[in-house]
Coordinates of C-alpha atoms and ligand atoms in Angstrom, one line a residue:
M131 CA 0.0 0.0 0.0
T132 CA 1.3 3.4 -0.9
T133 CA 0.2 6.6 1.0
I134 CA 1.3 10.1 0.3
K135 CA 0.1 12.8 2.6
S136 CA 0.8 16.5 3.1
L137 CA 2.7 17.6 6.2
F138 CA 3.3 20.9 7.8
A139 CA 0.2 22.6 6.7
T140 CA 0.0 26.4 6.1
R141 CA -3.6 27.4 6.8
L142 CA -5.2 30.4 5.1
Y143 CA -8.6 31.6 6.4
H144 CA -10.9 33.4 4.0
A145 CA -14.4 34.5 5.0
Q146 CA -16.8 37.4 4.7
L147 CA -16.8 39.9 7.6
G148 CA -20.5 40.3 7.8
K149 CA -22.2 42.9 10.0
I150 CA -19.9 45.7 8.8
D151 CA -21.0 48.5 6.4
T152 CA -18.1 48.5 4.0
A153 CA -19.2 51.8 2.4
E154 CA -19.1 53.5 5.7
L155 CA -15.8 51.9 6.5
E156 CA -14.4 53.1 3.2
A157 CA -15.6 56.7 3.8
S158 CA -14.0 56.5 7.3
C159 CA -10.7 55.3 6.0
I160 CA -10.5 58.1 3.4
A161 CA -11.6 60.8 5.9
I162 CA -9.0 59.5 8.5
A163 CA -6.3 59.5 5.8
E164 CA -7.1 63.1 4.8
D165 CA -7.0 64.3 8.4
D166 CA -3.9 62.5 9.4
E167 CA -1.1 64.9 8.6
A168 CA 1.4 63.1 10.7
G169 CA 0.7 59.9 8.8
Q170 CA 0.9 61.7 5.4
N171 CA 4.3 63.1 6.4
W172 CA 5.5 59.8 7.6
C173 CA 4.6 58.2 4.2
E174 CA 6.3 60.9 2.3
E175 CA 9.5 60.8 4.4
H176 CA 9.7 57.0 4.1
G177 CA 8.8 56.8 0.4
Y178 CA 5.7 54.9 1.2
P179 CA 3.3 54.7 -1.7
G180 CA -0.2 56.1 -0.8
Y181 CA -1.1 56.1 2.9
T182 CA -0.8 54.0 5.9
S183 CA -1.9 54.9 9.4
Y184 CA 0.5 52.3 10.9
A185 CA 3.1 54.8 12.2
S186 CA 0.8 57.6 13.2
L187 CA -2.5 56.3 14.6
T188 CA -2.4 53.5 17.2
D189 CA -5.9 53.9 18.6
L190 CA -8.3 53.6 15.7
P191 CA -10.8 51.4 17.6
W192 CA -11.0 54.0 20.5
R193 CA -11.3 57.0 18.2
F194 CA -13.7 55.7 15.6
P195 CA -16.8 53.6 16.5
I196 CA -16.8 51.8 13.1
F197 CA -13.3 50.5 13.9
K198 CA -14.5 49.4 17.3
D199 CA -17.3 47.4 15.6
L200 CA -14.8 46.1 13.1
V201 CA -12.5 44.8 15.8
G202 CA -15.4 43.1 17.5
V203 CA -16.1 41.2 14.3
I204 CA -12.4 40.4 13.6
D205 CA -12.0 39.0 17.1
Q206 CA -14.6 36.4 16.3
H207 CA -12.9 35.4 13.0
V208 CA -9.5 35.2 14.8
A209 CA -11.0 33.0 17.4
A210 CA -12.4 30.7 14.7
F211 CA -9.0 30.5 13.0
A212 CA -7.2 29.8 16.2
K213 CA -9.5 26.9 16.7
D214 CA -8.8 25.7 13.1
V215 CA -5.0 25.7 13.7
Q216 CA -5.6 24.1 17.0
F217 CA -3.7 26.5 19.2
D218 CA -3.6 25.6 22.9
L219 CA -3.8 29.2 24.2
G220 CA -3.6 28.1 27.9
D221 CA -4.6 30.9 30.2
K222 CA -3.4 33.6 27.7
Q223 CA -5.4 35.0 24.8
L224 CA -5.0 36.3 21.3
V225 CA -5.1 40.0 21.7
L226 CA -5.3 42.7 19.0
E227 CA -1.9 44.4 18.9
D228 CA -2.2 46.8 15.9
I229 CA -4.8 47.7 13.4
W230 CA -4.1 50.1 10.5
I231 CA -5.4 51.5 7.2
N232 CA -3.6 51.0 3.9
I233 CA -4.4 53.1 0.9
L234 CA -2.5 51.9 -2.2
P235 CA -2.7 54.2 -5.2
E236 CA -2.2 53.2 -8.9
G237 CA 1.4 52.0 -9.2
G238 CA 1.8 51.4 -5.5
I239 CA 3.3 48.2 -4.2
H240 CA 3.9 46.6 -0.8
T241 CA 7.0 44.4 -1.0
G242 CA 7.3 41.0 0.7
H243 CA 7.3 41.0 4.5
I244 CA 6.2 39.1 7.6
H245 CA 4.6 40.5 10.7
P246 CA 7.1 40.0 13.6
H247 CA 6.0 39.9 17.3
S248 CA 2.6 38.6 16.3
V249 CA 0.8 35.2 16.0
I250 CA -2.1 35.8 13.7
S251 CA -2.2 38.6 11.1
G252 CA -4.7 39.4 8.5
T253 CA -6.4 42.0 6.3
T254 CA -9.9 43.0 5.5
Y255 CA -10.7 44.5 2.2
V256 CA -12.5 47.9 1.9
A257 CA -12.0 49.0 -1.7
M258 CA -10.9 46.6 -4.4
P259 CA -11.2 48.2 -7.9
Q260 CA -11.3 45.9 -10.9
E261 CA -7.8 44.7 -12.0
T262 CA -6.3 45.7 -8.6
S263 CA -3.6 43.5 -7.1
A264 CA -4.1 40.2 -5.5
I265 CA -2.3 39.4 -2.3
K266 CA 0.6 37.0 -3.0
F267 CA 1.7 34.4 -0.3
E268 CA 5.1 32.7 -0.4
D269 CA 6.0 29.2 0.6
P270 CA 8.2 29.7 3.7
R271 CA 10.5 26.8 2.6
L272 CA 11.4 28.6 -0.7
P273 CA 15.0 29.1 0.3
F274 CA 15.5 25.3 0.7
M275 CA 14.4 24.6 -2.8
M276 CA 17.4 26.0 -4.7
A277 CA 18.1 22.8 -6.6
A278 CA 14.5 21.7 -7.2
P279 CA 12.9 21.8 -10.6
A280 CA 10.0 24.1 -11.2
R281 CA 6.6 22.5 -10.8
V282 CA 4.3 21.7 -13.7
K283 CA 2.2 24.6 -15.0
D284 CA -1.1 23.5 -13.5
V285 CA 0.4 22.4 -10.2
R286 CA -2.3 22.0 -7.6
E287 CA -2.6 24.8 -5.1
E288 CA -1.0 23.1 -2.0
L289 CA 2.2 22.4 -3.9
R290 CA 2.7 25.9 -5.3
Q291 CA 5.5 28.1 -4.2
F292 CA 3.4 31.3 -4.6
V293 CA -0.3 31.6 -4.1
Y294 CA -2.3 34.6 -5.3
V295 CA -5.7 35.4 -3.6
V296 CA -8.0 38.0 -4.9
P297 CA -10.4 39.0 -2.1
E298 CA -13.6 40.9 -2.6
V299 CA -14.7 43.9 -0.6
G300 CA -15.9 42.8 2.8
D301 CA -13.7 39.7 2.8
I302 CA -11.3 38.9 5.6
L303 CA -8.1 36.9 5.2
L304 CA -6.1 35.5 8.2
W305 CA -2.8 33.7 8.3
E306 CA -0.1 32.9 10.8
S307 CA 2.2 36.0 11.1
W308 CA 5.4 34.2 9.9
L309 CA 3.9 33.7 6.4
R310 CA 5.6 36.0 4.0
H311 CA 3.3 38.0 1.7
E312 CA 3.3 41.0 -0.6
V313 CA 0.9 43.1 -2.6
P314 CA 2.1 43.4 -6.2
M315 CA 1.7 46.7 -8.1
N316 CA -1.7 48.1 -8.1
M317 CA -2.4 48.4 -11.9
A318 CA -5.9 49.8 -11.3
E319 CA -6.5 53.6 -11.6
D320 CA -8.4 53.6 -8.3
E321 CA -7.1 53.2 -4.8
R322 CA -6.9 49.8 -3.2
I323 CA -8.0 50.2 0.4
S324 CA -7.6 47.6 3.1
V325 CA -7.3 47.4 6.9
S326 CA -4.6 45.1 8.3
F327 CA -4.1 43.9 11.9
N328 CA -1.9 41.8 14.2
Y329 CA -2.9 39.6 17.1
A330 CA -0.4 38.6 19.8
W331 CA -0.5 35.9 22.3
S332 CA -0.5 37.5 25.8
Ligands
LIG520 FE1 1.4 42.5 5.6

């Protein structure tokens, strides 16, 4: 008897937020970005395309009710994902560490990165114009594969070295924070708006 199984799974959670008015969330993200001069300056100084609130606003859920509601919903998705990956949390919890807005203009790009100091990270999608970028996930074992041949063209998803996901507005994606990902160039004329977050175990 021959058996072949997959080991060392990388789980990716994809669901719909539900309960959140994404039009209101979009309007809030744009209004916050327009008001946040410190954030705009930070983006300019650091050559960051578009806008992120990451460096300037650390209290979105306390300042804006819609973000408070959003965090309540994300908490539930994170709890479901933690169950799926079978974390034994002991007497600690998964706690929101950061949540921030990303506005990526035409031509903008977020190069590959992981989210250090966190356990679960994710993004929820607020404005996804047609033809805008997918999110691209990378096999964490990629550096070990230097002598391996490429895989066949229609390789099944679990064996790919890169996986592209195109979420819709109102979707939420969650992954373990060590999983490297990037947002390739936004080729759409309109802005791609998302809200990202990190959960820590504490
Ligand atoms: Fe990220």
